[in-house]
CSV table of C-alpha atoms in Angstrom, one decimal:
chain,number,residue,atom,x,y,z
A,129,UNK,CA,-2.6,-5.4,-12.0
A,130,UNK,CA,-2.8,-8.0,-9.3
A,131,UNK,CA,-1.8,-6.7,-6.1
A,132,UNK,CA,-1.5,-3.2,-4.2
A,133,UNK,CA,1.1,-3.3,-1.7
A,134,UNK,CA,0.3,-1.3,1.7
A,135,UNK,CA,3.3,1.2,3.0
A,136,UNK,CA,4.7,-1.3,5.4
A,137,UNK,CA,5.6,-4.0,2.5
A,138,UNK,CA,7.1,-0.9,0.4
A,139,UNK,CA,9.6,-0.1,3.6
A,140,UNK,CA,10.4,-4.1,3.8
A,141,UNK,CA,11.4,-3.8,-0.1
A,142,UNK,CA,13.7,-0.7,0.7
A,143,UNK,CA,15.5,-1.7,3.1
A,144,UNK,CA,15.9,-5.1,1.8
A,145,UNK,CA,14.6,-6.6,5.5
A,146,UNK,CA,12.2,-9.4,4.8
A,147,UNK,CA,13.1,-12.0,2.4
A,148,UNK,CA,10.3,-13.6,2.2
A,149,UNK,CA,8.6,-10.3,1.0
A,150,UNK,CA,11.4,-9.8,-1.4
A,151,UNK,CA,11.3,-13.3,-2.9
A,152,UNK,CA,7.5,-13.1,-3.4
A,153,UNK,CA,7.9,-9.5,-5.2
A,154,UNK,CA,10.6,-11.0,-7.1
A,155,UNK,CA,8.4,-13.4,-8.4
A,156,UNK,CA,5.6,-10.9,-10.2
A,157,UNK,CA,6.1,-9.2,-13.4
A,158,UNK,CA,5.8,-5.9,-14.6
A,159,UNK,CA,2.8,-4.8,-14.1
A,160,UNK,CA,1.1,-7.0,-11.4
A,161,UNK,CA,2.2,-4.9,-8.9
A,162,UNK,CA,1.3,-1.4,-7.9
A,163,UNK,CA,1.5,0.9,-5.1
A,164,UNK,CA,-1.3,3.6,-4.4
A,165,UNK,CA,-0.4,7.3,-4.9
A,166,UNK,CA,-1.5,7.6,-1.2
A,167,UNK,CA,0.9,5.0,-0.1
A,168,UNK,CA,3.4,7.1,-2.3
A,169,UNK,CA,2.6,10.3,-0.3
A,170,UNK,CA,3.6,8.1,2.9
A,171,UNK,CA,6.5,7.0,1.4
A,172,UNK,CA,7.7,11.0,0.7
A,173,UNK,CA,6.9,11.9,4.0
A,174,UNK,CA,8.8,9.7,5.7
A,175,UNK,CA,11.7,10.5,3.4
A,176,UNK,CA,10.9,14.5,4.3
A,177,UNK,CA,10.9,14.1,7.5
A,178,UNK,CA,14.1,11.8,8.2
A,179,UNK,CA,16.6,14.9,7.0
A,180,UNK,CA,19.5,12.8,8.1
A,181,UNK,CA,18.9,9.2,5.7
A,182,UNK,CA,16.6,11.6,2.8
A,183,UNK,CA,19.1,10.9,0.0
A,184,UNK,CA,19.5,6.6,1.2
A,185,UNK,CA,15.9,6.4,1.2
A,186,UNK,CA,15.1,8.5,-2.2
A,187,UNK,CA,17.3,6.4,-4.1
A,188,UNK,CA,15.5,3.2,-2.5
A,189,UNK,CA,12.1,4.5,-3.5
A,190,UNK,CA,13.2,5.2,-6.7
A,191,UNK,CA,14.8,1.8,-7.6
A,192,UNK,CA,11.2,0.7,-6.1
A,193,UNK,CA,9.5,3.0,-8.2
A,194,UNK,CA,11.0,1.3,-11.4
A,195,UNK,CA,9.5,-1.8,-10.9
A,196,UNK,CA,5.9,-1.3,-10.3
A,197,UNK,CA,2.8,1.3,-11.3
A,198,UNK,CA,1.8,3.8,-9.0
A,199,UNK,CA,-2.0,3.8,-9.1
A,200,UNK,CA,-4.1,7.2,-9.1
A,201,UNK,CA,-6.2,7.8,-6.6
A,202,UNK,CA,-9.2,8.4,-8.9
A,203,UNK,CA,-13.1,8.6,-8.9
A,204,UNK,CA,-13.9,4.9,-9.0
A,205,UNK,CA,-11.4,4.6,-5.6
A,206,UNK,CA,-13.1,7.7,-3.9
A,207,UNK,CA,-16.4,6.4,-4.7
A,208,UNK,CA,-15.1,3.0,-3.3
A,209,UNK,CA,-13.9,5.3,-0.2
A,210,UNK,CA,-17.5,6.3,0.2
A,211,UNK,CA,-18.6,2.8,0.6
A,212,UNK,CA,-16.0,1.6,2.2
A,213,UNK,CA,-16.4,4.5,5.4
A,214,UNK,CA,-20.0,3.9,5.1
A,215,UNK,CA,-20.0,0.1,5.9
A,216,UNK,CA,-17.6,0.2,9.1
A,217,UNK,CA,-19.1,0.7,12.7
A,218,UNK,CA,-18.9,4.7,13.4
A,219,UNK,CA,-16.5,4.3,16.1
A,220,UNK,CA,-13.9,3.1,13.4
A,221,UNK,CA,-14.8,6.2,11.1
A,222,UNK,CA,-12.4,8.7,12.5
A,223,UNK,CA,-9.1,6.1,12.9
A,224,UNK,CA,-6.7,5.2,10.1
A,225,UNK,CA,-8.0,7.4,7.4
A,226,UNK,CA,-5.1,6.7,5.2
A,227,UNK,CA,-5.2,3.0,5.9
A,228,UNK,CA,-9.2,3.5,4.5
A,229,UNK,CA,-7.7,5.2,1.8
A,230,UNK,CA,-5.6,2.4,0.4
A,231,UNK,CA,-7.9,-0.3,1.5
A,232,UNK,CA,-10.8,1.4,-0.8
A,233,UNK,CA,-8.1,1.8,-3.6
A,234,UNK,CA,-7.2,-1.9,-3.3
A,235,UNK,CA,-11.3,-2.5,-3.8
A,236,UNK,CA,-11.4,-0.3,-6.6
A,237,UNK,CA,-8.5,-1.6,-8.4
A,238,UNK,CA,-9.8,-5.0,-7.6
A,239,UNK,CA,-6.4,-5.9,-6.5
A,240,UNK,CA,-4.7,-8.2,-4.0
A,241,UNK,CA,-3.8,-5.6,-0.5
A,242,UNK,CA,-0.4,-6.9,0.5
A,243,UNK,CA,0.3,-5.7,3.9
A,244,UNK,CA,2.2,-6.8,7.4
A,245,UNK,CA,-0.2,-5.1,9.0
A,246,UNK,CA,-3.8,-7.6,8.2
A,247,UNK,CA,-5.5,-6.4,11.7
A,248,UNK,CA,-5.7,-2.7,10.6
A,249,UNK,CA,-7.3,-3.8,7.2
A,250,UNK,CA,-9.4,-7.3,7.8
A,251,UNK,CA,-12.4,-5.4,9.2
A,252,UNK,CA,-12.9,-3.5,5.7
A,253,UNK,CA,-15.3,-5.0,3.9
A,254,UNK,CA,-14.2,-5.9,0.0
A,255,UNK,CA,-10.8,-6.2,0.7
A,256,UNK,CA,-8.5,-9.2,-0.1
A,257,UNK,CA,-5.2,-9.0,2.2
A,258,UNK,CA,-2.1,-11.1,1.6
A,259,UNK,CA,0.5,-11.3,3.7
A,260,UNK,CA,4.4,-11.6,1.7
A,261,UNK,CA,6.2,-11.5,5.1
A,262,UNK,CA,5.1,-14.8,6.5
């Protein structure tokens, strides 16, 4: 496994809206490419909680879902979590928990974080971020 993609690039490959992202996903095999079971949860809520597009956007995730591993969130990437929250200044502690969450799964995993979103993550220490949308 080579990269983790963050929520936001998952939404881009759904709805087919960046081609750049698409290209450069299009370009990995089997296997290089993962999303985090946390990143999953996101993914089901926002499909919960839009009643009106829930059966468009379930059968998007699951043509995602068939061609890349979803990642458990397991005791090496909480222990990365631990480390992660530790080393950032305390006012940052309580803000984006689920973006720490990933960003501590992407250390773990030792993987590539590909995300839109580079401010919310560049400030966690250990964490590669790639950009597919530029």
């Amino acid at each position: 496994m080579k990269y983790l993609l963050d929520t936001n690039i998952c939404i881009y490959l759904m709805k087919n809206e960046v081609p750049a992202a698409k290209k450069r996903f299009e370009q990995c095999f089997y296997g290089d490419v993962a999303i985090s079971a946390i990143t999953l949860a996101e993914l089901r809520y926002g499909i919960e909680s839009r009643p009106e597009s829930r059966e468009q956007n379930e059968k998007a995730l699951e043509r995602l879902l068939t061609d890349l591993v979803v990642a458990p969130f397991d005791s090496d990437a909480a222990a990365a979590y631990g480390r992660l929250r530790a080393g950032i200044h305390r006012d940052q502690r309580r803000k984006d928990a689920l973006d720490k969450l990933i960003a501590s799964h992407a250390a773990a995993l030792d993987t590539v974080l590909v995300t839109n979103n580079e401010s919310d993550f560049n400030r966690y220490p250990g964490v590669t971020i790639e950009n597919w949308t530029l």
